[in-house]
XYZ file of C-alpha atoms in Angstrom:
338
model
C -11.015 -61.034 46.088
C -11.201 -57.776 44.122
C -7.995 -56.108 43.221
C -7.665 -52.340 42.738
C -6.980 -50.967 39.301
C -3.305 -50.593 38.543
C -1.816 -47.169 38.440
C -0.208 -45.730 35.314
C 3.162 -46.899 36.539
C 1.949 -50.478 36.973
C 0.470 -50.892 33.470
C 2.063 -53.352 31.231
C 2.153 -53.032 27.445
C -0.486 -55.714 27.218
C -2.727 -53.714 29.592
C -2.427 -50.606 27.444
C -3.349 -52.532 24.342
C -6.369 -54.033 26.044
C -7.514 -50.710 27.430
C -7.225 -49.085 24.057
C -9.082 -51.968 22.451
C -6.569 -52.333 19.737
C -7.000 -55.648 18.084
C -3.806 -57.538 17.491
C -3.396 -59.009 14.073
C -1.076 -59.159 11.129
C 0.327 -55.766 10.184
C -1.069 -54.026 7.124
C 1.608 -54.125 4.437
C 2.828 -50.766 3.313
C 2.526 -49.949 -0.380
C 5.641 -50.603 -2.354
C 6.712 -48.028 -4.931
C 9.162 -48.920 -7.678
C 10.690 -46.891 -10.440
C 9.554 -47.476 -13.959
C 12.406 -49.046 -15.907
C 11.886 -46.780 -18.864
C 12.829 -43.538 -17.087
C 13.335 -40.523 -19.364
C 12.446 -37.043 -18.303
C 9.630 -37.939 -15.813
C 9.530 -40.071 -12.693
C 6.874 -42.832 -12.824
C 5.896 -44.450 -9.597
C 3.900 -47.701 -9.614
C 2.209 -49.001 -6.416
C -0.618 -50.835 -4.984
C -2.531 -47.950 -3.402
C -2.142 -45.044 -1.025
C -1.088 -41.420 -1.298
C 2.132 -40.326 -2.978
C 4.275 -38.471 -0.408
C 4.240 -34.672 -0.921
C 1.777 -34.789 -3.791
C -1.496 -35.350 -1.953
C -3.124 -37.321 -4.758
C -4.464 -40.843 -4.214
C -3.429 -43.590 -6.537
C -5.600 -46.391 -7.770
C -4.307 -49.895 -7.284
C -2.460 -51.034 -10.355
C -2.206 -47.564 -11.758
C 0.770 -45.275 -12.234
C 1.299 -41.610 -11.400
C 3.687 -39.494 -13.452
C 5.336 -36.540 -11.757
C 6.521 -34.226 -14.540
C 9.655 -32.190 -14.135
C 7.630 -28.992 -14.664
C 4.403 -29.281 -12.621
C 1.191 -27.520 -13.556
C -0.774 -25.190 -11.341
C -4.084 -24.789 -13.141
C -6.106 -24.544 -9.918
C -3.540 -22.587 -7.848
C -3.983 -19.124 -9.178
C -7.088 -16.965 -9.417
C -8.013 -14.049 -11.659
C -8.529 -10.563 -10.372
C -10.594 -8.498 -12.849
C -9.322 -5.064 -11.798
C -5.549 -4.935 -11.406
C -4.243 -8.406 -12.016
C -4.396 -11.219 -14.523
C -4.171 -14.954 -14.459
C -0.771 -16.515 -13.937
C -0.173 -19.164 -16.539
C 2.708 -21.588 -17.018
C 4.514 -20.218 -13.959
C 7.689 -22.091 -13.091
C 7.975 -23.582 -9.663
C 11.227 -21.703 -9.137
C 9.532 -18.327 -9.508
C 7.178 -18.876 -6.579
C 8.419 -17.577 -3.210
C 9.641 -20.294 -0.940
C 7.407 -19.160 1.922
C 4.247 -19.163 -0.218
C 2.294 -22.452 -0.134
C 1.118 -23.898 -3.422
C -2.515 -23.905 -2.278
C -2.434 -20.111 -1.724
C -3.968 -18.250 -4.652
C -1.620 -15.693 -6.219
C -2.184 -12.971 -8.758
C 0.016 -10.753 -10.814
C -0.140 -6.983 -11.065
C -1.442 -5.556 -14.316
C 0.894 -2.557 -14.198
C 4.095 -4.478 -13.308
C 4.225 -7.662 -15.417
C 7.131 -9.823 -16.503
C 7.125 -7.978 -19.830
C 6.734 -4.170 -19.341
C 3.696 -2.664 -20.988
C 5.755 0.427 -21.764
C 8.768 -0.469 -23.937
C 10.687 2.480 -22.485
C 10.717 0.878 -19.028
C 13.619 -1.366 -17.989
C 13.224 -5.136 -17.982
C 12.196 -6.542 -14.553
C 14.844 -8.484 -12.760
C 13.272 -9.184 -9.342
C 9.887 -10.149 -7.970
C 8.040 -8.557 -5.040
C 5.124 -10.272 -3.278
C 2.664 -8.601 -0.933
C 0.627 -9.668 2.070
C -2.394 -10.447 -0.125
C -0.317 -12.667 -2.454
C 0.010 -10.242 -5.450
C 3.179 -10.490 -7.561
C 5.003 -7.444 -8.913
C 7.862 -7.723 -11.450
C 10.177 -4.753 -11.086
C 13.659 -3.542 -11.823
C 15.835 -3.194 -8.771
C 17.893 -0.310 -10.200
C 14.805 1.915 -10.101
C 14.108 0.848 -6.550
C 17.678 1.496 -5.447
C 18.049 4.844 -7.240
C 16.525 7.047 -4.532
C 16.603 4.637 -1.555
C 18.893 5.485 1.344
C 18.668 2.076 3.004
C 18.743 -0.283 0.023
C 14.987 -0.784 0.045
C 14.946 -1.618 3.752
C 17.937 -3.910 3.338
C 16.225 -6.204 0.821
C 18.314 -5.104 -2.155
C 20.438 -5.500 -4.193
C 19.925 -9.061 -5.358
C 23.127 -10.561 -6.841
C 22.191 -14.195 -7.148
C 21.077 -15.465 -10.532
C 18.827 -18.145 -8.992
C 15.157 -17.317 -9.565
C 14.229 -18.341 -6.076
C 16.741 -15.913 -4.673
C 15.358 -13.004 -6.702
C 12.032 -12.940 -4.891
C 11.391 -10.548 -1.953
C 8.295 -10.895 0.180
C 6.740 -7.845 1.870
C 4.445 -9.422 4.433
C 3.212 -6.110 5.963
C 2.537 -4.281 2.654
C -0.751 -4.518 0.851
C -0.772 -4.721 -2.930
C -2.699 -1.435 -3.213
C 0.047 0.249 -1.221
C 2.962 -1.293 -3.108
C 1.205 -0.448 -6.382
C 1.248 3.263 -5.440
C 4.854 3.081 -4.170
C 6.038 1.640 -7.454
C 4.036 4.187 -9.452
C 5.776 6.957 -7.438
C 9.230 5.394 -8.060
C 8.535 4.773 -11.711
C 6.925 8.271 -12.060
C 3.739 6.720 -13.612
C 0.258 8.196 -13.243
C -1.829 5.927 -10.971
C -5.106 7.631 -11.883
C -6.156 5.002 -14.375
C -6.498 2.461 -11.525
C -8.607 4.992 -9.559
C -6.889 4.226 -6.262
C -8.553 5.134 -3.012
C -7.061 8.099 -1.204
C -6.399 6.249 2.075
C -4.259 3.665 0.195
C -2.294 6.477 -1.475
C -1.698 8.165 1.855
C -0.708 4.855 3.475
C 1.703 4.158 0.589
C 3.365 7.553 1.026
C 3.587 6.931 4.808
C 5.510 3.696 4.048
C 8.072 5.376 1.752
C 10.494 6.302 4.591
C 10.605 2.664 5.711
C 12.219 1.805 2.379
C 14.633 4.704 2.549
C 12.720 7.221 0.427
C 12.105 10.905 1.184
C 8.562 11.725 0.051
C 9.363 15.471 -0.360
C 12.035 14.470 -2.871
C 9.767 12.155 -4.918
C 6.482 14.127 -4.757
C 7.123 17.353 -6.550
C 4.917 19.605 -8.729
C 6.020 17.526 -11.794
C 5.227 14.098 -10.384
C 1.935 12.352 -11.303
C 0.968 11.560 -7.718
C 1.305 15.274 -6.886
C -1.345 16.098 -9.479
C -3.452 13.122 -8.250
C -3.498 14.609 -4.731
C -4.025 18.161 -5.927
C -7.061 17.126 -7.927
C -8.716 15.628 -4.824
C -7.839 18.525 -2.543
C -11.250 20.319 -2.912
C -12.964 17.305 -1.397
C -10.382 16.280 1.208
C -8.301 19.411 1.963
C -7.568 18.676 5.623
C -6.741 15.000 5.000
C -4.264 15.903 2.285
C -2.858 18.769 4.357
C -2.171 16.410 7.242
C -0.316 14.207 4.749
C 1.721 17.190 3.651
C 2.564 17.975 7.249
C 3.785 14.480 8.043
C 6.261 14.454 5.178
C 6.916 18.223 4.642
C 5.303 18.383 1.251
C 5.520 22.181 1.206
C 4.699 22.770 -2.462
C 1.537 20.673 -2.277
C 0.494 22.285 1.014
C 0.715 25.732 -0.507
C -1.246 24.738 -3.591
C -4.142 23.317 -1.552
C -4.141 25.914 1.224
C -6.968 27.932 -0.380
C -9.278 24.950 0.214
C -8.544 25.183 3.959
C -9.899 28.705 4.366
C -13.493 27.614 5.067
C -12.278 25.250 7.754
C -13.390 25.946 11.275
C -10.242 25.660 13.368
C -12.341 24.777 16.391
C -13.242 21.520 14.691
C -9.625 20.309 14.686
C -9.055 17.236 16.810
C -5.936 16.119 18.683
C -5.458 13.448 16.040
C -5.496 16.069 13.276
C -2.932 18.242 15.155
C -0.682 15.308 15.770
C -0.974 14.068 12.198
C -0.039 17.383 10.566
C 2.816 18.012 13.032
C 3.370 21.285 14.960
C 4.960 23.278 12.113
C 2.076 22.803 9.707
C -0.445 23.299 12.535
C 1.160 26.705 13.228
C 1.083 27.556 9.496
C -2.627 26.702 9.344
C -3.436 28.993 12.283
C -1.260 31.696 10.829
C -3.036 31.386 7.485
C -6.435 31.928 9.103
C -5.286 34.688 11.378
C -3.355 36.725 8.754
C -6.051 36.252 6.161
C -8.387 38.638 8.011
C -5.689 40.985 9.193
C -4.365 41.439 5.681
C -7.883 42.344 4.553
C -8.153 44.952 7.290
C -4.724 46.318 6.434
C -5.740 46.693 2.790
C -8.943 48.608 3.742
C -7.400 50.945 6.324
C -6.884 53.787 6.472
C -9.875 55.123 4.468
C -9.264 57.010 1.222
C -7.599 60.393 1.799
C -9.484 63.649 1.198
C -9.213 65.476 -2.123
C -9.934 68.983 -3.150
C -13.655 69.681 -3.006
C -15.675 69.742 -6.217
C -19.222 70.654 -7.000
C -20.373 67.033 -6.735
C -18.079 65.967 -3.834
C -17.298 68.504 -1.132
C -15.781 68.055 2.304
C -19.100 66.996 3.840
C -19.592 64.216 1.321
C -16.008 63.056 1.808
C -16.296 63.013 5.578
C -19.542 61.002 5.347
C -17.890 58.490 3.044
C -14.843 58.218 5.329
C -17.080 57.560 8.377
C -19.010 54.881 6.489
C -15.771 53.312 5.263
C -14.368 53.094 8.826
C -17.586 51.598 10.221
C -17.676 48.949 7.456
C -14.013 48.030 8.041
C -14.650 47.679 11.779
C -17.602 45.430 11.099
C -15.510 43.264 8.759
C -12.744 42.951 11.324
C -15.222 41.219 13.702
C -17.405 39.285 11.289
C -15.174 38.351 8.349
C -13.944 34.776 8.161
C -10.894 33.451 6.305
C -13.124 31.716 3.775
C -15.536 34.602 3.269
C -16.028 36.051 -0.233
C -16.412 39.815 -0.683
């Protein structure tokens, strides 16, 4: 007589073992680890085989594995040829707690543990970015102009190295590099940063409590960097000026906006530069032509007749002057050259 298969509630432990086809037999002995009797400054574990917990390195039966107090990370870090160098002999305590050891990390060339410029203050904190780049900076410089203590991340009072690391998960290294150059008042041109990264870095300044119009003045290096690129990207830089009220920079680059066709402006451009700077741009184009017409009208006044220039010649010149001015009022553009 056939019996139906038992339900899951009717299975016995023996049934589960049989269904899973797990062979019963003597249990495999676990490896036994013992401390080496001659313990000095390193822990020596001796065992019969397996993987050391937390280290991920297999051991050979009968061999020993020495875990030094200061581990080495030869294969952890990679070298960036442009703006970073290889991290060597980095202490474990200087690595952020939330960064895994298998993640490659690099260190900024401009902001190293030892400042390249002896006039700069000694770094006392570490900043890490979303792409695992390490920046050694001085927190007094970061706190000097910040109105929200660097987004609440500073100051750092603890003397523990692990407590002196601040991770910025939503900031790219190219952006933080520009932010620090602005705060340190260092020229970023030698790294040839891309303009979108510079604009993005300036857009992030208010998040950390900085007012861009206070930091970016006619004497600052980043001001000259943007001014130098204005002939190629006038509208892009003007929109940046409008977002952060960089009035001095906007005035200095306004001449490059004269050839711009205002009909080509998009809604995104208008929203980016804000209403005030949009109105200033329209006023610049409108008053440019009107000021030209005002300077040409009225025509030169008549003078006493001479043998070479009588009233008829003067009237003919006045009529031609008026016609030319009327033509310019219709055809002249803000970017036209006369």
